PDB file of C-alpha atoms in Angstrom:
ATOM      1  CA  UNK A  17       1.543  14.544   4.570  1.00 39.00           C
ATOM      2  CA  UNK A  18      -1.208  13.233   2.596  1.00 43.00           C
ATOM      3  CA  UNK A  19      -2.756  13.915  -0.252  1.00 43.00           C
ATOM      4  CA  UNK A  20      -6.954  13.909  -1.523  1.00 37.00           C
ATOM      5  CA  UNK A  21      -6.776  10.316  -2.019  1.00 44.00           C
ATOM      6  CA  UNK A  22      -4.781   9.046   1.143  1.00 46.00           C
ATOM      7  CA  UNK A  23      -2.004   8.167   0.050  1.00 49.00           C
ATOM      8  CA  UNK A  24       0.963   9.607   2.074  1.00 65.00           C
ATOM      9  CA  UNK A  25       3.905  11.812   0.411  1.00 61.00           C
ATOM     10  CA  UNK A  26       7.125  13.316   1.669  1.00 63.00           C
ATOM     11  CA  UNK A  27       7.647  17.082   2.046  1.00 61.00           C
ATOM     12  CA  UNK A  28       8.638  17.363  -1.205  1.00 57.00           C
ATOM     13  CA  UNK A  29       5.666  16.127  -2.718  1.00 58.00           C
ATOM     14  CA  UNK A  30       6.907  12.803  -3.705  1.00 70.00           C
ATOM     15  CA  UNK A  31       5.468   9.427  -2.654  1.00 80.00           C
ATOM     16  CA  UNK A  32       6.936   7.721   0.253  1.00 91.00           C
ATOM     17  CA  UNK A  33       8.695   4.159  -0.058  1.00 96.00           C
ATOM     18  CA  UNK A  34       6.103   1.384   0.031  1.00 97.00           C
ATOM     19  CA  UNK A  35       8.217  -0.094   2.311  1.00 98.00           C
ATOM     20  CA  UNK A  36      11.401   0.642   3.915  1.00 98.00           C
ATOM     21  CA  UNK A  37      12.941  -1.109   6.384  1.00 97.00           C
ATOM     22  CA  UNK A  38      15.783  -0.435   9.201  1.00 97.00           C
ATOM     23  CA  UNK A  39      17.694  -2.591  11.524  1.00 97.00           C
ATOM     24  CA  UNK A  40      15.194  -5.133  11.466  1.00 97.00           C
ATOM     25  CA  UNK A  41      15.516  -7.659  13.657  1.00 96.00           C
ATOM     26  CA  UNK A  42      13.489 -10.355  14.149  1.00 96.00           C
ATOM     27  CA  UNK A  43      13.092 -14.296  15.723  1.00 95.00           C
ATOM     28  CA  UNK A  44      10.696 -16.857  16.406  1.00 94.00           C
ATOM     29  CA  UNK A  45      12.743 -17.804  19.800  1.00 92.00           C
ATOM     30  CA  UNK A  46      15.322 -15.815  21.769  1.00 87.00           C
ATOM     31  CA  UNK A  47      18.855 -16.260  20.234  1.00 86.00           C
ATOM     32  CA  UNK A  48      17.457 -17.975  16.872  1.00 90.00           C
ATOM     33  CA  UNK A  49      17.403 -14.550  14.313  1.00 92.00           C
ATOM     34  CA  UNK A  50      15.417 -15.197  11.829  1.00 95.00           C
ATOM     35  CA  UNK A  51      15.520 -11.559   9.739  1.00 96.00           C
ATOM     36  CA  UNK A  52      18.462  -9.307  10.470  1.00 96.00           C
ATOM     37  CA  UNK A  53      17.890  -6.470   7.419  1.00 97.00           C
ATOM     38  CA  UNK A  54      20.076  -3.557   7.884  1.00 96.00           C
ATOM     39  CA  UNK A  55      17.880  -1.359   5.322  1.00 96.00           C
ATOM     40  CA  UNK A  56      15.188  -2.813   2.404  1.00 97.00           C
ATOM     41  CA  UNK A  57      13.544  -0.117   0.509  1.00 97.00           C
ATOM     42  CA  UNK A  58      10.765  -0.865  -2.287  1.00 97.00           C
ATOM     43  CA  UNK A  59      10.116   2.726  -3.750  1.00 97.00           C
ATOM     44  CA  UNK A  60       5.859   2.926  -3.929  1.00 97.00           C
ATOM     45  CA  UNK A  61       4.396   1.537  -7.457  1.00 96.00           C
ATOM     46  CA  UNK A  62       7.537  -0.972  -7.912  1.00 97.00           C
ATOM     47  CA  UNK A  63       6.992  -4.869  -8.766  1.00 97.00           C
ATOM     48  CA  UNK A  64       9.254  -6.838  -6.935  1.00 98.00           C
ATOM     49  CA  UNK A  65      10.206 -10.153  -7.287  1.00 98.00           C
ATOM     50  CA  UNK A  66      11.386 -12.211  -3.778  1.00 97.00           C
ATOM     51  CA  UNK A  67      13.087 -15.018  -4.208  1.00 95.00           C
ATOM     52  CA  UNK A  68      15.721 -17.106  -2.110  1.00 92.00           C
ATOM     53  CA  UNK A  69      16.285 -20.344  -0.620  1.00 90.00           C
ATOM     54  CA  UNK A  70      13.601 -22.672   1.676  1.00 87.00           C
ATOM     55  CA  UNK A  71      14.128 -20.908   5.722  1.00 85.00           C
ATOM     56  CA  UNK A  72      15.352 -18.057   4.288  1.00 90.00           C
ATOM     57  CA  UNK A  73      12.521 -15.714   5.337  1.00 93.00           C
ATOM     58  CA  UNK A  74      10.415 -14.809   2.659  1.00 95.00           C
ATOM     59  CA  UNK A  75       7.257 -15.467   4.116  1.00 94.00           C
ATOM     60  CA  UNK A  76       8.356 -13.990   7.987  1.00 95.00           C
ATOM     61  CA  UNK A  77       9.444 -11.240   5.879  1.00 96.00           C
ATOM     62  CA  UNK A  78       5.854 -10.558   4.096  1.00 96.00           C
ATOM     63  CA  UNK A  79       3.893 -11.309   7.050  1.00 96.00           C
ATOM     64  CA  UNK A  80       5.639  -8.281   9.063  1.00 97.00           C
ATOM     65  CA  UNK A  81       5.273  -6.227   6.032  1.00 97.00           C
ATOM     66  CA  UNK A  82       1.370  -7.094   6.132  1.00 96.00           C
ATOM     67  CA  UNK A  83       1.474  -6.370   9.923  1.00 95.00           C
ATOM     68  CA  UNK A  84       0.493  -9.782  10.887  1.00 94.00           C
ATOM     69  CA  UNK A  85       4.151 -10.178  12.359  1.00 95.00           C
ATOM     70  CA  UNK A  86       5.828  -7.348  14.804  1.00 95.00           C
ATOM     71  CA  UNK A  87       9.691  -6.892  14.554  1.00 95.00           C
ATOM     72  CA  UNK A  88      11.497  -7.528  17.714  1.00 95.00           C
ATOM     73  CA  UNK A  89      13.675  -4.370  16.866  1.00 95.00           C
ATOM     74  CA  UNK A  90      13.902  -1.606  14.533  1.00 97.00           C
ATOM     75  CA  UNK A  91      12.087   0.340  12.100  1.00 97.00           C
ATOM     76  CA  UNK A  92       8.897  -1.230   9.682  1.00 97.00           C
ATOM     77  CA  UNK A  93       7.742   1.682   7.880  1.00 98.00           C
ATOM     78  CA  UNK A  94       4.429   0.447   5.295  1.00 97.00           C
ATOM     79  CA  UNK A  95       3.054   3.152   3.478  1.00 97.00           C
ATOM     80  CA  UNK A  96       4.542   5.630   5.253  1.00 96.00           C
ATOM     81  CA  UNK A  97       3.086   3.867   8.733  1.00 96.00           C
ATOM     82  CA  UNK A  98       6.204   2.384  11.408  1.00 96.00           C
ATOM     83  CA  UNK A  99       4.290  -1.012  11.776  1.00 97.00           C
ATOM     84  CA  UNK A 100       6.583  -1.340  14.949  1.00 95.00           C
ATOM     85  CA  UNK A 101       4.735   1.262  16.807  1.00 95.00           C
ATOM     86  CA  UNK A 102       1.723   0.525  16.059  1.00 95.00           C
ATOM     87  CA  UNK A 103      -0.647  -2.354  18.345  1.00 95.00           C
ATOM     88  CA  UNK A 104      -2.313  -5.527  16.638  1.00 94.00           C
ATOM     89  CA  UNK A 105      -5.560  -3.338  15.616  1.00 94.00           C
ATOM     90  CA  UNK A 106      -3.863  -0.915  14.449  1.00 95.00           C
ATOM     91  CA  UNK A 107      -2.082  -2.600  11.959  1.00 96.00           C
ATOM     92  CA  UNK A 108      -5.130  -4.860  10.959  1.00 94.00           C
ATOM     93  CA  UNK A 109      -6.936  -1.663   9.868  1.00 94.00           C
ATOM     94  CA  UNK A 110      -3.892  -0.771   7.917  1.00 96.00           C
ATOM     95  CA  UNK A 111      -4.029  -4.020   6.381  1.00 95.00           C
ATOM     96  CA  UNK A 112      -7.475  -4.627   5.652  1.00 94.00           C
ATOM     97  CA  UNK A 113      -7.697  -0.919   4.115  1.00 95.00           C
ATOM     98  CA  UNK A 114      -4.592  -0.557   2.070  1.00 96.00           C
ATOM     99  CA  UNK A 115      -3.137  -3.853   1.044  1.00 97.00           C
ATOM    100  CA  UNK A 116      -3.858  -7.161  -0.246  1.00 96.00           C
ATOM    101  CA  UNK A 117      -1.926  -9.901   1.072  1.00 95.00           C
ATOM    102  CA  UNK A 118      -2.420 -13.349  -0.487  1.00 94.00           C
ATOM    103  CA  UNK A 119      -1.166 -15.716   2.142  1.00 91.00           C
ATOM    104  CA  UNK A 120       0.619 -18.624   1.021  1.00 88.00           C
ATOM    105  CA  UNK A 121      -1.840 -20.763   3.127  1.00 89.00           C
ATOM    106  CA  UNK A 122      -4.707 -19.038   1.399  1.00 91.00           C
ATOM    107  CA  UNK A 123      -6.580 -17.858   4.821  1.00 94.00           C
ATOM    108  CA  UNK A 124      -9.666 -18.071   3.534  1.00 96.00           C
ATOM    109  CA  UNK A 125     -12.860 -18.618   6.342  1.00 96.00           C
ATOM    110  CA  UNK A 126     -14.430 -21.594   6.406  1.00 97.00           C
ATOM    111  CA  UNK A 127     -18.125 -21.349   6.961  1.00 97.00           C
ATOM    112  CA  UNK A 128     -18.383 -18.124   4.666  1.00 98.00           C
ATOM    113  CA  UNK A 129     -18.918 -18.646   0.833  1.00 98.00           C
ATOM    114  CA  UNK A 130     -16.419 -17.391  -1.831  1.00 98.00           C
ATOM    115  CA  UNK A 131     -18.440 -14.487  -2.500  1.00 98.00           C
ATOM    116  CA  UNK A 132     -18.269 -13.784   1.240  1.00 98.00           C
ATOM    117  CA  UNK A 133     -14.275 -14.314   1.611  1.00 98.00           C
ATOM    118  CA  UNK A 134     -13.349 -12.190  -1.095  1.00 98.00           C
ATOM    119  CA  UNK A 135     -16.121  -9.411  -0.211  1.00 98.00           C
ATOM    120  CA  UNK A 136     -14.847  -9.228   3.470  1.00 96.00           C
ATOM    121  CA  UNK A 137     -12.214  -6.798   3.471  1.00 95.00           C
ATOM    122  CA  UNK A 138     -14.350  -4.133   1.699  1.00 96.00           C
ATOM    123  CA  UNK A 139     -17.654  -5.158   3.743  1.00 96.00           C
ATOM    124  CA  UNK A 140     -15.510  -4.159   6.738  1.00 94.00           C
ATOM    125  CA  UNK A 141     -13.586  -1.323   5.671  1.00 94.00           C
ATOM    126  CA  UNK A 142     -15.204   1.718   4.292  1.00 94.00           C
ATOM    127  CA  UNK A 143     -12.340   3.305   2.760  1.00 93.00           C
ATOM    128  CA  UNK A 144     -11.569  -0.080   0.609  1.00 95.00           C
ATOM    129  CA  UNK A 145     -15.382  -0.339   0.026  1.00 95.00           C
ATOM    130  CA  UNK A 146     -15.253   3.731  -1.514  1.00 94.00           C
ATOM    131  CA  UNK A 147     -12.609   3.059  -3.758  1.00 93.00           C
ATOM    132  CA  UNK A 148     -14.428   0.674  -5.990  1.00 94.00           C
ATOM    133  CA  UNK A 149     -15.233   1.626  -9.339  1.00 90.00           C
ATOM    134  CA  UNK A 150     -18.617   0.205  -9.515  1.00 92.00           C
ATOM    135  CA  UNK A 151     -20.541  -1.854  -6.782  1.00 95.00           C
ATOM    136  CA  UNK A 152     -19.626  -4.950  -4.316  1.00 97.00           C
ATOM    137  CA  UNK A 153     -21.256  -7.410  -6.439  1.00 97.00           C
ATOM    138  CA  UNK A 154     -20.515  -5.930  -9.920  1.00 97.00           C
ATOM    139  CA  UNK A 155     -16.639  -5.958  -9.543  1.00 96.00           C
ATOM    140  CA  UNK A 156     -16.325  -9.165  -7.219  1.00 97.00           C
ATOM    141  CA  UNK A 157     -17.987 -10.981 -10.155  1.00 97.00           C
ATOM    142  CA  UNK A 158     -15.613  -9.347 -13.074  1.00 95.00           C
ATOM    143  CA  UNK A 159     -12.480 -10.634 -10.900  1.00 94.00           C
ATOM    144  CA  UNK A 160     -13.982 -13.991 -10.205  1.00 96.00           C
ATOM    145  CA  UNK A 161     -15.040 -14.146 -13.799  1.00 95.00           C
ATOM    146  CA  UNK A 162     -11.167 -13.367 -14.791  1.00 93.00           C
ATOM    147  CA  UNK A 163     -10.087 -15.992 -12.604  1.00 94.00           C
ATOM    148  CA  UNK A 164     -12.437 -18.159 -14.285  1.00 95.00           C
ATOM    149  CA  UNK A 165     -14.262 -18.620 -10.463  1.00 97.00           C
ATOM    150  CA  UNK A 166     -17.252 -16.617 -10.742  1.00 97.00           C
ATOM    151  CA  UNK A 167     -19.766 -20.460 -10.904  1.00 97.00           C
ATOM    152  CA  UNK A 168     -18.087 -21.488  -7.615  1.00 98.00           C
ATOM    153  CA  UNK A 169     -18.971 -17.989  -5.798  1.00 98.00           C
ATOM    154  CA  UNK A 170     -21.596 -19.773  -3.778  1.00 98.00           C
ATOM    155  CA  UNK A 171     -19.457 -22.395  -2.765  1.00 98.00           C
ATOM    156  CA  UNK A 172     -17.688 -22.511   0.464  1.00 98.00           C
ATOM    157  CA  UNK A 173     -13.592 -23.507   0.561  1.00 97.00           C
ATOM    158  CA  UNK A 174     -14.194 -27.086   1.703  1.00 96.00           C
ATOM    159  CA  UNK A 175     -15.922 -27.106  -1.374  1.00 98.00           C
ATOM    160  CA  UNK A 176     -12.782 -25.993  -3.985  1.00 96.00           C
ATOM    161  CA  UNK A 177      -9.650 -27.349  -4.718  1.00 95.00           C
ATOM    162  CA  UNK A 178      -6.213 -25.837  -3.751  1.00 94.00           C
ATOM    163  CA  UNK A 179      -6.488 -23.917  -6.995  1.00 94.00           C
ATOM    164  CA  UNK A 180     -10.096 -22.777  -7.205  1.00 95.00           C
ATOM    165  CA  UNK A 181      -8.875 -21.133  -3.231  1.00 95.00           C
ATOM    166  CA  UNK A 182      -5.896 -19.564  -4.567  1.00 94.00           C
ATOM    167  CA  UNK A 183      -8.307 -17.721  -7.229  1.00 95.00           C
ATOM    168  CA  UNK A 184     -10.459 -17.150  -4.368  1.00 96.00           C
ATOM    169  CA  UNK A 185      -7.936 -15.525  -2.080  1.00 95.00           C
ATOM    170  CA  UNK A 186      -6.026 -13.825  -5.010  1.00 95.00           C
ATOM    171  CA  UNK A 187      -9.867 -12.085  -5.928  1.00 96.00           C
ATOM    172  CA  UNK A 188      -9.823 -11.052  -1.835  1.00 96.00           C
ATOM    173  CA  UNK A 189      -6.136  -9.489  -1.989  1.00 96.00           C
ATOM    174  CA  UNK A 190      -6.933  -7.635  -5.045  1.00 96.00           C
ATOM    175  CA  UNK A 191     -10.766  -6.396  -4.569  1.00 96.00           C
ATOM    176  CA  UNK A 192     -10.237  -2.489  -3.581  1.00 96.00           C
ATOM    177  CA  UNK A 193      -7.813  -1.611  -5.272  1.00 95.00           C
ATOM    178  CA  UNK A 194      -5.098  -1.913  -2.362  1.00 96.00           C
ATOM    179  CA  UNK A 195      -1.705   0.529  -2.637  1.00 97.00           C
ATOM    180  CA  UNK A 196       0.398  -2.342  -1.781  1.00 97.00           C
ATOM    181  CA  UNK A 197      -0.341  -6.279  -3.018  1.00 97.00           C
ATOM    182  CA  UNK A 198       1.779  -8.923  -0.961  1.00 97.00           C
ATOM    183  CA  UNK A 199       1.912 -12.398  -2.661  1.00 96.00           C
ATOM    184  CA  UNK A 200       2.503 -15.297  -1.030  1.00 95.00           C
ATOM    185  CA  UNK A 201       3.582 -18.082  -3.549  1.00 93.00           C
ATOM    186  CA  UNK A 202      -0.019 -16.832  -5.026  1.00 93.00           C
ATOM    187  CA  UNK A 203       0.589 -18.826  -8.352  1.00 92.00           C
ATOM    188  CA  UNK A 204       1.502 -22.421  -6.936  1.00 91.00           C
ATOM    189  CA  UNK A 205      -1.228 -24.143  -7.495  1.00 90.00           C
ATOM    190  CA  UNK A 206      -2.168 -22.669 -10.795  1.00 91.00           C
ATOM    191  CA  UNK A 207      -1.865 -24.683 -14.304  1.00 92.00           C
ATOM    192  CA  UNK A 208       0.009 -22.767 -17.137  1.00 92.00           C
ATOM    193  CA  UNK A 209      -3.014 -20.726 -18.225  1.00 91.00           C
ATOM    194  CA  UNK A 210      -4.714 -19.508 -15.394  1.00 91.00           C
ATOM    195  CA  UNK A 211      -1.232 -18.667 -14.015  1.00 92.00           C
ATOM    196  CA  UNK A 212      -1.178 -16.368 -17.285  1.00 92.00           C
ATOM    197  CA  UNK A 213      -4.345 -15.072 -16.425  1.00 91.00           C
ATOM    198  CA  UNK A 214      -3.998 -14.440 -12.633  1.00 92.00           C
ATOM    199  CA  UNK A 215      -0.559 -12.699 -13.636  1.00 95.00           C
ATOM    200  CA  UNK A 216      -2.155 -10.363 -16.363  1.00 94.00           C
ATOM    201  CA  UNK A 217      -4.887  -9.245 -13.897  1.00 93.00           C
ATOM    202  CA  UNK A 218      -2.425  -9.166 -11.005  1.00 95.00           C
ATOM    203  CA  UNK A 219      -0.030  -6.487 -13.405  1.00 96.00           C
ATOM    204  CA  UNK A 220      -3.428  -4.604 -14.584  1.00 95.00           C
ATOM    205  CA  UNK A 221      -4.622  -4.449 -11.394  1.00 93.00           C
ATOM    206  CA  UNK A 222      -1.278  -2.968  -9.598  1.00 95.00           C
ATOM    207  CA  UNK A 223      -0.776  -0.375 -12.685  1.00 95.00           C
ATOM    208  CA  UNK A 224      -4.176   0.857 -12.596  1.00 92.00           C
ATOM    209  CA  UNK A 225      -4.224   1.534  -9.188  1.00 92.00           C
ATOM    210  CA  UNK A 226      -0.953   2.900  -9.262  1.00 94.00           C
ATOM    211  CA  UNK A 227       0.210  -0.116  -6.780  1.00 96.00           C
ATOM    212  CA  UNK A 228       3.177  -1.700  -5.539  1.00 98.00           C
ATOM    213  CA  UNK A 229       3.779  -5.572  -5.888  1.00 98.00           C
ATOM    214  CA  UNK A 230       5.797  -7.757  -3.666  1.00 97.00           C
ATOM    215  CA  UNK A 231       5.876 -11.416  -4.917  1.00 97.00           C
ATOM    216  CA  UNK A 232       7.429 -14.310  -3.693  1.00 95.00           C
ATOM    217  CA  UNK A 233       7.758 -17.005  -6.017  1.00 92.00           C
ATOM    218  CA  UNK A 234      10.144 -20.654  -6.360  1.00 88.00           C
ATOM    219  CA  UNK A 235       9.298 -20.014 -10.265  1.00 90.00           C
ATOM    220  CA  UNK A 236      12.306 -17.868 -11.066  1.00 92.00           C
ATOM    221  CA  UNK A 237      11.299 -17.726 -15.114  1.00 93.00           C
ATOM    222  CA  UNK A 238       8.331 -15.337 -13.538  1.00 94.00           C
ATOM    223  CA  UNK A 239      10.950 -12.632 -12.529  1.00 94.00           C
ATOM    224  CA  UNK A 240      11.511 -11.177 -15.789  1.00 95.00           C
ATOM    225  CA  UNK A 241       8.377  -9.275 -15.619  1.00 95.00           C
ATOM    226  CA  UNK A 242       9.222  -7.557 -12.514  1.00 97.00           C
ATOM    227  CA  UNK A 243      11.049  -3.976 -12.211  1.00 97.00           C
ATOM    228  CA  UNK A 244      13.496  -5.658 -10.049  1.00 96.00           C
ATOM    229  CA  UNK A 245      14.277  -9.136  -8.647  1.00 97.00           C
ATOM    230  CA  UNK A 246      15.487  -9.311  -5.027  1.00 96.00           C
ATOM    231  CA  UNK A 247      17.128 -12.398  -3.383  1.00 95.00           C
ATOM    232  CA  UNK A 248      16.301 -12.591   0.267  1.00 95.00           C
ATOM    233  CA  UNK A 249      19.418 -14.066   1.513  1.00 94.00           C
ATOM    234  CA  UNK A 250      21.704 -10.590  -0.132  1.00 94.00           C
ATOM    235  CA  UNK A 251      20.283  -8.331   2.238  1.00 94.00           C
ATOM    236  CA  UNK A 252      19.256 -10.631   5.536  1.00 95.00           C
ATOM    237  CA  UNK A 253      22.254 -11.332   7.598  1.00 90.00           C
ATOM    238  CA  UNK A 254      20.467 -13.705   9.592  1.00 86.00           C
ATOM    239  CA  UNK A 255      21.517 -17.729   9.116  1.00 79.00           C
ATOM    240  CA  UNK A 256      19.734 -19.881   6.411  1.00 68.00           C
ATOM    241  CA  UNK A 257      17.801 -22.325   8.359  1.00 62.00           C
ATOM    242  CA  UNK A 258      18.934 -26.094   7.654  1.00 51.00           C
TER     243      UNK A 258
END
């Protein structure tokens, strides 16, 4: 079922999990597990902060959540969609028109401009692009000017440091007002203050849109402004790599 705006509900009326996950198994190479989750629910509009040891999954987990990864086995539900059943397109347009996923490695494309990296995902979906508030160019420049980037739109990532792309990518993710933000390590490379200001805009952002966050930090003194912190390694049964 879903409702005027597209966002999915359950019979009742209520909003579907974010994410919910079931016997989900997954590996790299046969006979090396490297996510065995029994069952993972994050109810839709929670924060959520991920935390847990170095091989312990985070990022595998995230990047199946984002559909860039496909569980080997079991159930992947995203917004009400099983990402298991669904082919590589399918889940890109899922993706790139409901969620903003900062990747830890930032992702951003080399030979377009900042302005162009963070515009993409609403250039090429319609559905993102519709649920801006004002136009392209007015709200790109109010998040780069919050992330104290909007003088380095015209530059290309070559051209920034580690931080000035983690603004960059950070301005992609949350551009369109996505139902579900993913975040990748998103404030590692951030001093003291613009890691305040990326997390007020990242908390604004997600409550306006009536969002749900998923963030995986090494920073544990961030998860006190989460609704719940979650440590990886409680719920996957899978081995801790060395």
């Amino acid at each position: 079922m879903t409702n005027a705006e597209g966002s999915d509900l359950a019979p009742d009326g209520a909003r579907v999990p974010a994410v919910e996950l079931r016997q989900l198994r997954f590996g790299y190479r046969p006979g090396t597990p490297v996510l065995q989750i029994d069952s993972l629910i994050v109810p839709a509009g929670e924060t959520v902060f991920l935390h847990g040891p170095s091989g312990s999954g985070k990022t595998t987990l995230l990047g199946i959540i984002a559909g860039v990864l496909k569980a080997d086995r079991g159930e992947a539900l995203v917004l009400g969609k099983d990402l298991t059943r669904l082919g590589g397109s399918d889940r890109d347009q899922l993706r790139g028109e409901r969620l903003g996923y900062i990747f830890q490695m930032f992702n951003l494309i080399p030979y377009l401009s900042a302005f162009d990296n963070i515009t993409l995902p609403c250039r090429m979906n319609p559905r993102r692009m519709k649920r801006l508030d004002g136009s392209l160019d007015s709200e790109t420049r109010a998040l780069a000017r919050t992330l104290e980037i909007e003088s380095l739109l015209d530059a290309r990532p070559g051209e920034l440091s580690v931080g000035q792309q983690q603004r960059v990518a950070a301005a992609r993710a949350l551009l369109g007002r996505p139902e579900l933000v993913v975040a990748d390590e998103p404030t590692s490379a951030l001093d003291a203050d613009r890691r305040e200001a990326f997390l007020g805009l990242l908390f604004e952002s997600c409550r306006e849109a009536g969002a749900t966050l998923l963030f995986v930090s090494h920073d544990r003194s961030l998860e006190g402004r989460f609704d719940r912190a979650l440590s990886l390694p409680d719920v996957n049964r899978a081995p801790v790599a060395a």
